[in-house]
Coordinates of C-alpha atoms and ligand atoms in Angstrom, one line a residue:
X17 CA 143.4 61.9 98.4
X18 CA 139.7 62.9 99.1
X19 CA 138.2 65.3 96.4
X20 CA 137.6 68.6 97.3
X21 CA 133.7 68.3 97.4
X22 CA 134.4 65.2 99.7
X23 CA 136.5 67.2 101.6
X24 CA 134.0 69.9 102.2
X25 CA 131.2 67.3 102.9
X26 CA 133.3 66.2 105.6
X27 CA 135.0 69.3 107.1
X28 CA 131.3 71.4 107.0
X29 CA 129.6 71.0 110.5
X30 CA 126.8 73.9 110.4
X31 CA 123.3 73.3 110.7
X32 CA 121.9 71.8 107.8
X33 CA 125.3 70.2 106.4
X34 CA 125.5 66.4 106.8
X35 CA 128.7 66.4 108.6
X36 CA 126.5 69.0 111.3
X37 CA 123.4 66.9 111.3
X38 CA 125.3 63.3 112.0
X39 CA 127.3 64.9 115.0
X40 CA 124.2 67.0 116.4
X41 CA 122.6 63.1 116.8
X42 CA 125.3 63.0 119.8
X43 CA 126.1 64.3 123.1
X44 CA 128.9 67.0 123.0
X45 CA 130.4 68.2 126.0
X46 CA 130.5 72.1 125.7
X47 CA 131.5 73.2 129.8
X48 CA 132.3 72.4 132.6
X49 CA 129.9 72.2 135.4
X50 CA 131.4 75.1 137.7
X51 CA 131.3 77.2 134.6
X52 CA 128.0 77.4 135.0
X53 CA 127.6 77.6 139.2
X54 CA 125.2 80.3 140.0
X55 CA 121.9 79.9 139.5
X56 CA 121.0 83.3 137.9
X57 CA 124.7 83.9 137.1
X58 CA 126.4 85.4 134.1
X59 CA 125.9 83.9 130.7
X60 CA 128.4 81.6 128.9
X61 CA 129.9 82.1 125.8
X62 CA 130.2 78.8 123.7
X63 CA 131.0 78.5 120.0
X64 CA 130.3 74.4 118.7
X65 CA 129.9 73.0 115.2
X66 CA 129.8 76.4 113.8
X67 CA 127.3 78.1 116.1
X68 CA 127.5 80.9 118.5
X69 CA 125.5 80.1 121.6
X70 CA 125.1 81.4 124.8
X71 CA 124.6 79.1 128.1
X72 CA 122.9 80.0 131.5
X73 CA 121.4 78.4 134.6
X74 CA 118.4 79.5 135.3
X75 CA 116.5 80.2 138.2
X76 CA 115.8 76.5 139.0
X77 CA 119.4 75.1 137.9
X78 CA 118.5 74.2 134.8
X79 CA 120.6 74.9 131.9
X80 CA 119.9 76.8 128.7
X81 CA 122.1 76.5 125.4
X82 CA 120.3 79.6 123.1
X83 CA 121.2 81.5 120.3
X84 CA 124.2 84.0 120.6
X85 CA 122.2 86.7 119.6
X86 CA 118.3 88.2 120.2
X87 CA 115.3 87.3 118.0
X88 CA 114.7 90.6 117.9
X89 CA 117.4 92.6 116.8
X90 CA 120.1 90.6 117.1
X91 CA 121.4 92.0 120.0
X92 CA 124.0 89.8 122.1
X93 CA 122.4 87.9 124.4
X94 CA 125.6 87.6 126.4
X95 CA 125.2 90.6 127.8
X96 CA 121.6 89.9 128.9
X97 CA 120.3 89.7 132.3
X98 CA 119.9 86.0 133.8
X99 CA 116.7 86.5 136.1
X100 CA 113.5 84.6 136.9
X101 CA 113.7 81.3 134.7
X102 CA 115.4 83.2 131.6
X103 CA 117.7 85.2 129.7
X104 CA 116.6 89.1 129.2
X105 CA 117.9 90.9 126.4
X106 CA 119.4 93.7 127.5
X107 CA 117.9 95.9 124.6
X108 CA 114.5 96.3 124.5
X109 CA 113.9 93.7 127.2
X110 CA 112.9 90.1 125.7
X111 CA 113.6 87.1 127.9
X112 CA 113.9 83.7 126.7
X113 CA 113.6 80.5 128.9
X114 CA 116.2 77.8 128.7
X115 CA 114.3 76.0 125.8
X116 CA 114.5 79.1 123.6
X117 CA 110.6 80.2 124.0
X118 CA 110.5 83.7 124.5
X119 CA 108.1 84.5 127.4
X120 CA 108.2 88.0 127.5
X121 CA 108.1 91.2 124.9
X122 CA 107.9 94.3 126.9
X123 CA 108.2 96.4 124.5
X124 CA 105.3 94.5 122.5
X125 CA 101.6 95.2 124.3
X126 CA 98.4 93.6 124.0
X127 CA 96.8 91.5 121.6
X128 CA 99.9 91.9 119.0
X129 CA 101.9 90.0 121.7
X130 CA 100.6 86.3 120.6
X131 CA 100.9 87.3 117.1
X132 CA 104.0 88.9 117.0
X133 CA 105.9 87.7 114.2
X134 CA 108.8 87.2 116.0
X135 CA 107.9 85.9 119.3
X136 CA 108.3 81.6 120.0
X137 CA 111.3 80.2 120.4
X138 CA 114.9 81.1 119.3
X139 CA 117.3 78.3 118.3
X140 CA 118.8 76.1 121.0
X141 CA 120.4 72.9 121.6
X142 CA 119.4 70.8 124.4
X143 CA 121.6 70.5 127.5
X144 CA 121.8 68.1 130.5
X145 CA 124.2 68.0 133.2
X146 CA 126.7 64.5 133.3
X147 CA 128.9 63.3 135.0
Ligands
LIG219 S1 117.2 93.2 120.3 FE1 116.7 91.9 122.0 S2 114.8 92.6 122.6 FE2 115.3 93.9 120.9

């Protein structure tokens, strides 16, 4: 019988946890290819060790695995626009690229844009197509 702080070592799979950072050393298969078919299409859903994400292809067929939810305001980014190499936020317009950097804060003008608190990169996981 495993102790209950052994069994929460175990069982715990969010960032930061040892259980999440051992599996997040491997490869986990999240969709299927044709969920993901049009370039440009409509985001994915897809909830793994403990994380909401969302996926898109992008303009150029690559995949991006981001965040569930905007940098900004924590809008959903599944109901965000897939266009033009990146995810836009349907709320006041951010778009993030499939690595998470966020190349564009209309709502954010001038010189404040590089030193916008906020702006880089939201959280992702890296992707690749197999098999
Ligand atoms: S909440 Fe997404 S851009 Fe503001």
């Amino acid at each position: 019988m495993l102790k209950r702080e052994d069994n929460e070592r175990l069982v715990r799979v969010g960032p930061g946890t040892p259980m999440g950072v051992l599996l997040r050393r491997y490869w986990q298969p999240v969709l299927l290819s044709w969920e993901l078919k049009e370039r440009d299409g409509a985001p994915v859903r897809v909830c793994i060790l403990g994380e909401e994400l969302v996926a898109f292809r992008a303009t150029d067929g690559r995949i991006g695995l981001v965040d569930a939810y905007c940098r900004h305001r924590r809008a959903p980014l599944f109901y965000g626009r897939n266009e033009e190499q990146g995810l836009r936020c349907v709320y006041h317009g951010w778009k993030f690229n499939v690595d998470g950097q966020c190349v564009d804060l209309p709502n954010v003008g001038g010189e404040t844009y590089a030193s916008e608190p906020t702006s880089g990169s939201s959280h992702t996981l890296p992707s690749r197509k197999a098999g």
